Amino acid sequence: MTDADVLSRARAATRLPARDLERARRFYADVLGLRPVDERPGGLLYRCGGTEFVVFRSTGASPGTFTQMGFEVDDLDAVVAELRRRGVVFEDVDAPGFRTRDGIAEVEGNYPSKGARGERAAWFRDSEGNLLGIGEPVR
């Protein structure tokens, strides 16, 4: 290992702030169907799809101005429909290169290493204002 690739084998893990950790716990369980696999005072560890993320107690608020974490799914329409049934409100996005229609955007281009030509995507906020995305590669 050289100095240049010191993190190339590291696992990346998202950290999401929560002003009210118990409210966040209920949102992730009741709305997203996720339960913490571990917890410590002030933090909840979640695992899904071979990755990890933490929701931690914070006195600061999330800016919610950018996607802070994303989930890649196989059937975006089904996931969006189910989350809507559970009360999730999807964001309207009108940005250069894409615009949501009924909560879903067609995004041109994707990472070529994934073998996709684009992505369908949707965004929503958790109970703490964190902006979360859901994407489905278009092959």
Short mmCIF file of N, CA and C in Angstrom, two decimals:
data_model
loop_
_atom_site.label_atom_id
_atom_site.label_comp_id
_atom_site.label_asym_id
_atom_site.label_seq_id
_atom_site.Cartn_x
_atom_site.Cartn_y
_atom_site.Cartn_z
N MET A 1 0.85 -1.18 0.00
CA MET A 1 0.00 0.00 0.00
C MET A 1 0.90 1.24 0.00
N THR A 2 0.53 2.17 -0.84
CA THR A 2 1.27 3.43 -0.89
C THR A 2 0.47 4.50 -0.16
N ASP A 3 1.10 5.62 0.08
CA ASP A 3 0.40 6.74 0.71
C ASP A 3 -0.81 7.18 -0.10
N ALA A 4 -0.73 7.06 -1.42
CA ALA A 4 -1.80 7.52 -2.29
C ALA A 4 -3.07 6.68 -2.18
N ASP A 5 -2.93 5.39 -1.85
CA ASP A 5 -4.12 4.54 -1.79
C ASP A 5 -4.46 4.08 -0.37
N VAL A 6 -4.15 4.90 0.58
CA VAL A 6 -4.33 4.55 1.98
C VAL A 6 -5.78 4.18 2.33
N LEU A 7 -6.75 4.72 1.64
CA LEU A 7 -8.15 4.40 1.93
C LEU A 7 -8.81 3.51 0.88
N SER A 8 -8.04 3.03 -0.08
CA SER A 8 -8.65 2.27 -1.18
C SER A 8 -9.32 0.97 -0.73
N ARG A 9 -8.94 0.41 0.39
CA ARG A 9 -9.56 -0.83 0.88
C ARG A 9 -10.48 -0.58 2.06
N ALA A 10 -10.65 0.67 2.42
CA ALA A 10 -11.53 1.00 3.55
C ALA A 10 -12.99 0.86 3.14
N ARG A 11 -13.84 0.61 4.10
CA ARG A 11 -15.28 0.61 3.86
C ARG A 11 -15.80 2.00 4.21
N ALA A 12 -16.57 2.57 3.33
CA ALA A 12 -17.17 3.88 3.58
C ALA A 12 -18.49 3.68 4.32
N ALA A 13 -18.78 4.56 5.24
CA ALA A 13 -20.03 4.48 5.99
C ALA A 13 -20.60 5.88 6.17
N THR A 14 -21.85 6.03 5.88
CA THR A 14 -22.54 7.31 6.00
C THR A 14 -22.88 7.59 7.46
N ARG A 15 -22.85 8.87 7.81
CA ARG A 15 -23.27 9.33 9.14
C ARG A 15 -24.34 10.39 8.93
N LEU A 16 -25.52 10.17 9.52
CA LEU A 16 -26.64 11.10 9.37
C LEU A 16 -26.99 11.69 10.73
N PRO A 17 -27.06 13.02 10.83
CA PRO A 17 -27.38 13.64 12.11
C PRO A 17 -28.87 13.57 12.44
N ALA A 18 -29.16 13.50 13.73
CA ALA A 18 -30.55 13.49 14.20
C ALA A 18 -30.65 14.35 15.45
N ARG A 19 -31.52 15.31 15.41
CA ARG A 19 -31.77 16.11 16.62
C ARG A 19 -32.54 15.29 17.65
N ASP A 20 -33.41 14.40 17.17
CA ASP A 20 -34.22 13.56 18.06
C ASP A 20 -34.00 12.11 17.64
N LEU A 21 -33.12 11.43 18.36
CA LEU A 21 -32.72 10.08 17.98
C LEU A 21 -33.88 9.09 18.05
N GLU A 22 -34.76 9.23 19.03
CA GLU A 22 -35.89 8.31 19.13
C GLU A 22 -36.89 8.53 17.99
N ARG A 23 -37.10 9.77 17.60
CA ARG A 23 -37.96 10.06 16.46
C ARG A 23 -37.36 9.44 15.20
N ALA A 24 -36.04 9.58 15.04
CA ALA A 24 -35.35 8.99 13.89
C ALA A 24 -35.47 7.47 13.92
N ARG A 25 -35.29 6.87 15.08
CA ARG A 25 -35.42 5.41 15.21
C ARG A 25 -36.80 4.95 14.73
N ARG A 26 -37.84 5.66 15.14
CA ARG A 26 -39.21 5.30 14.72
C ARG A 26 -39.38 5.46 13.21
N PHE A 27 -38.85 6.54 12.64
CA PHE A 27 -38.97 6.75 11.20
C PHE A 27 -38.28 5.61 10.44
N TYR A 28 -37.05 5.30 10.81
CA TYR A 28 -36.31 4.27 10.08
C TYR A 28 -36.96 2.90 10.25
N ALA A 29 -37.58 2.63 11.40
CA ALA A 29 -38.27 1.35 11.61
C ALA A 29 -39.64 1.33 10.95
N ASP A 30 -40.49 2.30 11.28
CA ASP A 30 -41.87 2.27 10.83
C ASP A 30 -42.04 2.61 9.35
N VAL A 31 -41.22 3.52 8.83
CA VAL A 31 -41.39 3.96 7.45
C VAL A 31 -40.47 3.20 6.50
N LEU A 32 -39.20 3.05 6.86
CA LEU A 32 -38.25 2.40 5.96
C LEU A 32 -38.08 0.91 6.25
N GLY A 33 -38.58 0.42 7.37
CA GLY A 33 -38.49 -1.00 7.69
C GLY A 33 -37.10 -1.43 8.12
N LEU A 34 -36.31 -0.49 8.65
CA LEU A 34 -34.94 -0.80 9.07
C LEU A 34 -34.85 -0.75 10.60
N ARG A 35 -34.15 -1.71 11.15
CA ARG A 35 -33.92 -1.76 12.60
C ARG A 35 -32.43 -1.67 12.86
N PRO A 36 -32.04 -0.96 13.92
CA PRO A 36 -30.60 -0.89 14.20
C PRO A 36 -30.06 -2.27 14.58
N VAL A 37 -28.86 -2.57 14.11
CA VAL A 37 -28.21 -3.84 14.45
C VAL A 37 -27.32 -3.66 15.67
N ASP A 38 -27.05 -2.41 16.00
CA ASP A 38 -26.23 -2.11 17.18
C ASP A 38 -26.52 -0.67 17.57
N GLU A 39 -26.30 -0.38 18.82
CA GLU A 39 -26.46 1.00 19.25
C GLU A 39 -25.52 1.31 20.40
N ARG A 40 -25.25 2.57 20.52
CA ARG A 40 -24.44 3.09 21.61
C ARG A 40 -25.14 4.35 22.08
N PRO A 41 -24.78 4.89 23.21
CA PRO A 41 -25.41 6.14 23.62
C PRO A 41 -25.21 7.20 22.52
N GLY A 42 -26.30 7.68 21.99
CA GLY A 42 -26.22 8.72 20.99
C GLY A 42 -26.06 8.25 19.57
N GLY A 43 -26.16 6.94 19.29
CA GLY A 43 -25.98 6.49 17.91
C GLY A 43 -26.65 5.16 17.63
N LEU A 44 -27.17 5.02 16.41
CA LEU A 44 -27.80 3.79 15.95
C LEU A 44 -27.10 3.32 14.69
N LEU A 45 -26.67 2.07 14.67
CA LEU A 45 -25.98 1.48 13.52
C LEU A 45 -26.97 0.62 12.74
N TYR A 46 -27.06 0.88 11.43
CA TYR A 46 -27.93 0.12 10.54
C TYR A 46 -27.08 -0.58 9.49
N ARG A 47 -27.54 -1.75 9.05
CA ARG A 47 -26.91 -2.46 7.93
C ARG A 47 -27.98 -2.78 6.91
N CYS A 48 -27.64 -2.57 5.65
CA CYS A 48 -28.53 -2.99 4.57
C CYS A 48 -27.69 -3.17 3.31
N GLY A 49 -27.96 -4.23 2.59
CA GLY A 49 -27.26 -4.49 1.34
C GLY A 49 -25.76 -4.57 1.46
N GLY A 50 -25.24 -5.03 2.59
CA GLY A 50 -23.79 -5.15 2.76
C GLY A 50 -23.09 -3.84 3.11
N THR A 51 -23.85 -2.80 3.40
CA THR A 51 -23.27 -1.51 3.79
C THR A 51 -23.79 -1.12 5.17
N GLU A 52 -23.18 -0.10 5.72
CA GLU A 52 -23.58 0.39 7.04
C GLU A 52 -23.81 1.89 6.99
N PHE A 53 -24.69 2.35 7.86
CA PHE A 53 -24.81 3.78 8.11
C PHE A 53 -25.21 3.97 9.56
N VAL A 54 -24.90 5.17 10.06
CA VAL A 54 -25.19 5.50 11.44
C VAL A 54 -26.06 6.73 11.48
N VAL A 55 -27.06 6.71 12.34
CA VAL A 55 -27.83 7.90 12.67
C VAL A 55 -27.38 8.27 14.08
N PHE A 56 -26.89 9.50 14.23
CA PHE A 56 -26.32 9.90 15.51
C PHE A 56 -26.98 11.17 16.04
N ARG A 57 -27.06 11.25 17.38
CA ARG A 57 -27.62 12.43 18.02
C ARG A 57 -26.71 13.61 17.75
N SER A 58 -27.32 14.71 17.31
CA SER A 58 -26.55 15.90 16.97
C SER A 58 -27.33 17.14 17.39
N THR A 59 -26.62 18.14 17.85
CA THR A 59 -27.29 19.40 18.17
C THR A 59 -27.45 20.25 16.92
N GLY A 60 -26.72 19.91 15.86
CA GLY A 60 -26.83 20.64 14.60
C GLY A 60 -27.91 20.03 13.73
N ALA A 61 -28.46 20.86 12.86
CA ALA A 61 -29.48 20.39 11.94
C ALA A 61 -28.85 20.07 10.59
N SER A 62 -29.41 19.09 9.92
CA SER A 62 -28.97 18.75 8.57
C SER A 62 -29.36 19.87 7.62
N PRO A 63 -28.46 20.25 6.70
CA PRO A 63 -28.86 21.27 5.74
C PRO A 63 -29.89 20.75 4.74
N GLY A 64 -29.86 19.45 4.46
CA GLY A 64 -30.82 18.86 3.54
C GLY A 64 -30.80 19.46 2.14
N THR A 65 -29.67 20.03 1.76
CA THR A 65 -29.58 20.68 0.45
C THR A 65 -28.92 19.80 -0.60
N PHE A 66 -28.55 18.60 -0.24
CA PHE A 66 -27.92 17.67 -1.16
C PHE A 66 -28.23 16.26 -0.70
N THR A 67 -28.08 15.29 -1.59
CA THR A 67 -28.32 13.90 -1.22
C THR A 67 -27.24 13.45 -0.25
N GLN A 68 -27.65 13.06 0.94
CA GLN A 68 -26.71 12.65 1.96
C GLN A 68 -26.46 11.14 1.98
N MET A 69 -27.43 10.38 1.47
CA MET A 69 -27.26 8.94 1.38
C MET A 69 -28.23 8.45 0.33
N GLY A 70 -27.84 7.43 -0.40
CA GLY A 70 -28.71 6.87 -1.42
C GLY A 70 -28.83 5.37 -1.29
N PHE A 71 -29.97 4.86 -1.73
CA PHE A 71 -30.23 3.43 -1.78
C PHE A 71 -30.39 3.05 -3.24
N GLU A 72 -29.71 2.01 -3.69
CA GLU A 72 -29.90 1.51 -5.04
C GLU A 72 -30.84 0.32 -4.97
N VAL A 73 -31.91 0.39 -5.77
CA VAL A 73 -32.95 -0.64 -5.74
C VAL A 73 -33.15 -1.22 -7.14
N ASP A 74 -33.82 -2.38 -7.20
CA ASP A 74 -34.08 -3.04 -8.47
C ASP A 74 -35.40 -2.58 -9.11
N ASP A 75 -36.35 -2.09 -8.29
CA ASP A 75 -37.66 -1.70 -8.81
C ASP A 75 -38.09 -0.40 -8.13
N LEU A 76 -37.67 0.72 -8.71
CA LEU A 76 -37.94 2.03 -8.12
C LEU A 76 -39.44 2.29 -7.98
N ASP A 77 -40.22 1.94 -8.98
CA ASP A 77 -41.65 2.20 -8.92
C ASP A 77 -42.29 1.50 -7.72
N ALA A 78 -41.92 0.26 -7.49
CA ALA A 78 -42.49 -0.49 -6.37
C ALA A 78 -42.05 0.10 -5.03
N VAL A 79 -40.79 0.50 -4.91
CA VAL A 79 -40.30 1.08 -3.66
C VAL A 79 -40.96 2.42 -3.39
N VAL A 80 -41.05 3.26 -4.41
CA VAL A 80 -41.70 4.57 -4.26
C VAL A 80 -43.17 4.39 -3.86
N ALA A 81 -43.86 3.47 -4.52
CA ALA A 81 -45.27 3.23 -4.19
C ALA A 81 -45.43 2.77 -2.74
N GLU A 82 -44.58 1.87 -2.30
CA GLU A 82 -44.68 1.38 -0.92
C GLU A 82 -44.35 2.47 0.08
N LEU A 83 -43.30 3.26 -0.19
CA LEU A 83 -42.95 4.34 0.74
C LEU A 83 -44.04 5.41 0.76
N ARG A 84 -44.65 5.69 -0.36
CA ARG A 84 -45.78 6.63 -0.37
C ARG A 84 -46.93 6.09 0.49
N ARG A 85 -47.18 4.80 0.37
CA ARG A 85 -48.23 4.17 1.19
C ARG A 85 -47.93 4.36 2.67
N ARG A 86 -46.65 4.41 3.02
CA ARG A 86 -46.23 4.58 4.41
C ARG A 86 -46.11 6.06 4.81
N GLY A 87 -46.48 6.95 3.91
CA GLY A 87 -46.51 8.36 4.25
C GLY A 87 -45.35 9.21 3.79
N VAL A 88 -44.42 8.64 3.04
CA VAL A 88 -43.27 9.40 2.56
C VAL A 88 -43.73 10.36 1.45
N VAL A 89 -43.25 11.60 1.53
CA VAL A 89 -43.51 12.60 0.51
C VAL A 89 -42.22 12.78 -0.28
N PHE A 90 -42.29 12.61 -1.58
CA PHE A 90 -41.10 12.73 -2.43
C PHE A 90 -40.92 14.16 -2.89
N GLU A 91 -39.66 14.55 -3.02
CA GLU A 91 -39.28 15.90 -3.39
C GLU A 91 -39.51 16.14 -4.87
N ASP A 92 -39.89 17.36 -5.20
CA ASP A 92 -39.91 17.80 -6.59
C ASP A 92 -38.55 18.40 -6.88
N VAL A 93 -37.91 17.95 -7.93
CA VAL A 93 -36.58 18.44 -8.30
C VAL A 93 -36.63 18.99 -9.71
N ASP A 94 -36.10 20.17 -9.88
CA ASP A 94 -35.99 20.78 -11.19
C ASP A 94 -34.58 21.34 -11.27
N ALA A 95 -33.67 20.53 -11.79
CA ALA A 95 -32.25 20.89 -11.85
C ALA A 95 -31.75 20.71 -13.27
N PRO A 96 -30.64 21.36 -13.60
CA PRO A 96 -30.08 21.15 -14.95
C PRO A 96 -29.87 19.66 -15.22
N GLY A 97 -30.44 19.18 -16.30
CA GLY A 97 -30.25 17.80 -16.69
C GLY A 97 -31.36 16.85 -16.29
N PHE A 98 -32.19 17.25 -15.33
CA PHE A 98 -33.32 16.39 -14.99
C PHE A 98 -34.37 17.12 -14.17
N ARG A 99 -35.57 16.55 -14.22
CA ARG A 99 -36.70 17.10 -13.50
C ARG A 99 -37.58 15.92 -13.09
N THR A 100 -38.10 15.97 -11.88
CA THR A 100 -38.98 14.88 -11.45
C THR A 100 -40.37 15.05 -12.06
N ARG A 101 -40.96 13.91 -12.36
CA ARG A 101 -42.35 13.83 -12.78
C ARG A 101 -42.99 12.77 -11.90
N ASP A 102 -44.01 13.20 -11.16
CA ASP A 102 -44.64 12.32 -10.17
C ASP A 102 -43.60 11.77 -9.19
N GLY A 103 -42.61 12.61 -8.85
CA GLY A 103 -41.62 12.24 -7.85
C GLY A 103 -40.42 11.47 -8.37
N ILE A 104 -40.39 11.12 -9.65
CA ILE A 104 -39.29 10.31 -10.19
C ILE A 104 -38.61 11.06 -11.33
N ALA A 105 -37.28 11.07 -11.31
CA ALA A 105 -36.48 11.72 -12.36
C ALA A 105 -35.78 10.68 -13.21
N GLU A 106 -35.64 11.00 -14.48
CA GLU A 106 -34.83 10.20 -15.40
C GLU A 106 -33.48 10.93 -15.48
N VAL A 107 -32.42 10.30 -15.01
CA VAL A 107 -31.10 10.92 -14.96
C VAL A 107 -30.24 10.29 -16.05
N GLU A 108 -29.80 11.09 -16.98
CA GLU A 108 -28.94 10.59 -18.06
C GLU A 108 -27.56 10.29 -17.53
N GLY A 109 -26.98 9.22 -18.05
CA GLY A 109 -25.63 8.85 -17.63
C GLY A 109 -25.64 8.17 -16.28
N ASN A 110 -24.65 7.40 -16.04
CA ASN A 110 -24.48 6.71 -14.78
C ASN A 110 -23.03 6.28 -14.77
N TYR A 111 -22.64 5.61 -13.77
CA TYR A 111 -21.27 5.12 -13.70
C TYR A 111 -21.11 3.96 -14.68
N PRO A 112 -20.27 4.10 -15.71
CA PRO A 112 -20.13 3.04 -16.71
C PRO A 112 -19.76 1.69 -16.11
N SER A 113 -19.05 1.69 -15.00
CA SER A 113 -18.65 0.43 -14.38
C SER A 113 -19.85 -0.37 -13.89
N LYS A 114 -21.01 0.28 -13.75
CA LYS A 114 -22.22 -0.42 -13.34
C LYS A 114 -22.99 -0.97 -14.53
N GLY A 115 -22.50 -0.70 -15.73
CA GLY A 115 -23.15 -1.22 -16.93
C GLY A 115 -24.50 -0.60 -17.19
N ALA A 116 -24.70 0.63 -16.75
CA ALA A 116 -25.98 1.30 -16.95
C ALA A 116 -25.80 2.52 -17.84
N ARG A 117 -26.87 2.91 -18.50
CA ARG A 117 -26.82 4.09 -19.35
C ARG A 117 -27.47 5.29 -18.67
N GLY A 118 -28.07 5.07 -17.55
CA GLY A 118 -28.73 6.13 -16.80
C GLY A 118 -29.30 5.61 -15.51
N GLU A 119 -30.14 6.43 -14.90
CA GLU A 119 -30.72 6.06 -13.62
C GLU A 119 -32.08 6.72 -13.49
N ARG A 120 -32.99 6.04 -12.85
CA ARG A 120 -34.25 6.63 -12.42
C ARG A 120 -34.09 6.87 -10.94
N ALA A 121 -34.51 8.04 -10.47
CA ALA A 121 -34.22 8.39 -9.08
C ALA A 121 -35.36 9.17 -8.44
N ALA A 122 -35.42 9.11 -7.12
CA ALA A 122 -36.39 9.85 -6.32
C ALA A 122 -35.73 10.25 -5.01
N TRP A 123 -36.20 11.34 -4.42
CA TRP A 123 -35.60 11.84 -3.19
C TRP A 123 -36.69 12.15 -2.17
N PHE A 124 -36.35 11.93 -0.89
CA PHE A 124 -37.26 12.24 0.21
C PHE A 124 -36.43 12.59 1.43
N ARG A 125 -37.09 13.14 2.43
CA ARG A 125 -36.41 13.51 3.67
C ARG A 125 -36.81 12.55 4.79
N ASP A 126 -35.84 12.26 5.65
CA ASP A 126 -36.16 11.48 6.83
C ASP A 126 -36.77 12.41 7.87
N SER A 127 -37.05 11.89 9.04
CA SER A 127 -37.69 12.68 10.11
C SER A 127 -36.83 13.83 10.58
N GLU A 128 -35.53 13.80 10.28
CA GLU A 128 -34.60 14.82 10.76
C GLU A 128 -34.20 15.82 9.69
N GLY A 129 -34.80 15.71 8.50
CA GLY A 129 -34.48 16.63 7.41
C GLY A 129 -33.35 16.20 6.52
N ASN A 130 -32.77 15.02 6.75
CA ASN A 130 -31.71 14.50 5.88
C ASN A 130 -32.33 14.12 4.54
N LEU A 131 -31.68 14.52 3.45
CA LEU A 131 -32.17 14.21 2.11
C LEU A 131 -31.61 12.86 1.67
N LEU A 132 -32.51 11.91 1.43
CA LEU A 132 -32.14 10.55 1.03
C LEU A 132 -32.62 10.31 -0.39
N GLY A 133 -31.83 9.56 -1.14
CA GLY A 133 -32.18 9.24 -2.51
C GLY A 133 -32.37 7.76 -2.71
N ILE A 134 -33.16 7.44 -3.74
CA ILE A 134 -33.36 6.06 -4.16
C ILE A 134 -33.10 6.05 -5.66
N GLY A 135 -32.31 5.11 -6.12
CA GLY A 135 -32.03 5.05 -7.54
C GLY A 135 -32.10 3.65 -8.09
N GLU A 136 -32.50 3.57 -9.35
CA GLU A 136 -32.54 2.30 -10.08
C GLU A 136 -31.76 2.49 -11.38
N PRO A 137 -30.67 1.73 -11.56
CA PRO A 137 -29.91 1.84 -12.81
C PRO A 137 -30.78 1.46 -14.01
N VAL A 138 -30.61 2.19 -15.11
CA VAL A 138 -31.32 1.89 -16.35
C VAL A 138 -30.30 1.23 -17.28
N ARG A 139 -30.59 0.00 -17.64
CA ARG A 139 -29.64 -0.76 -18.48
C ARG A 139 -30.12 -0.80 -19.90
#
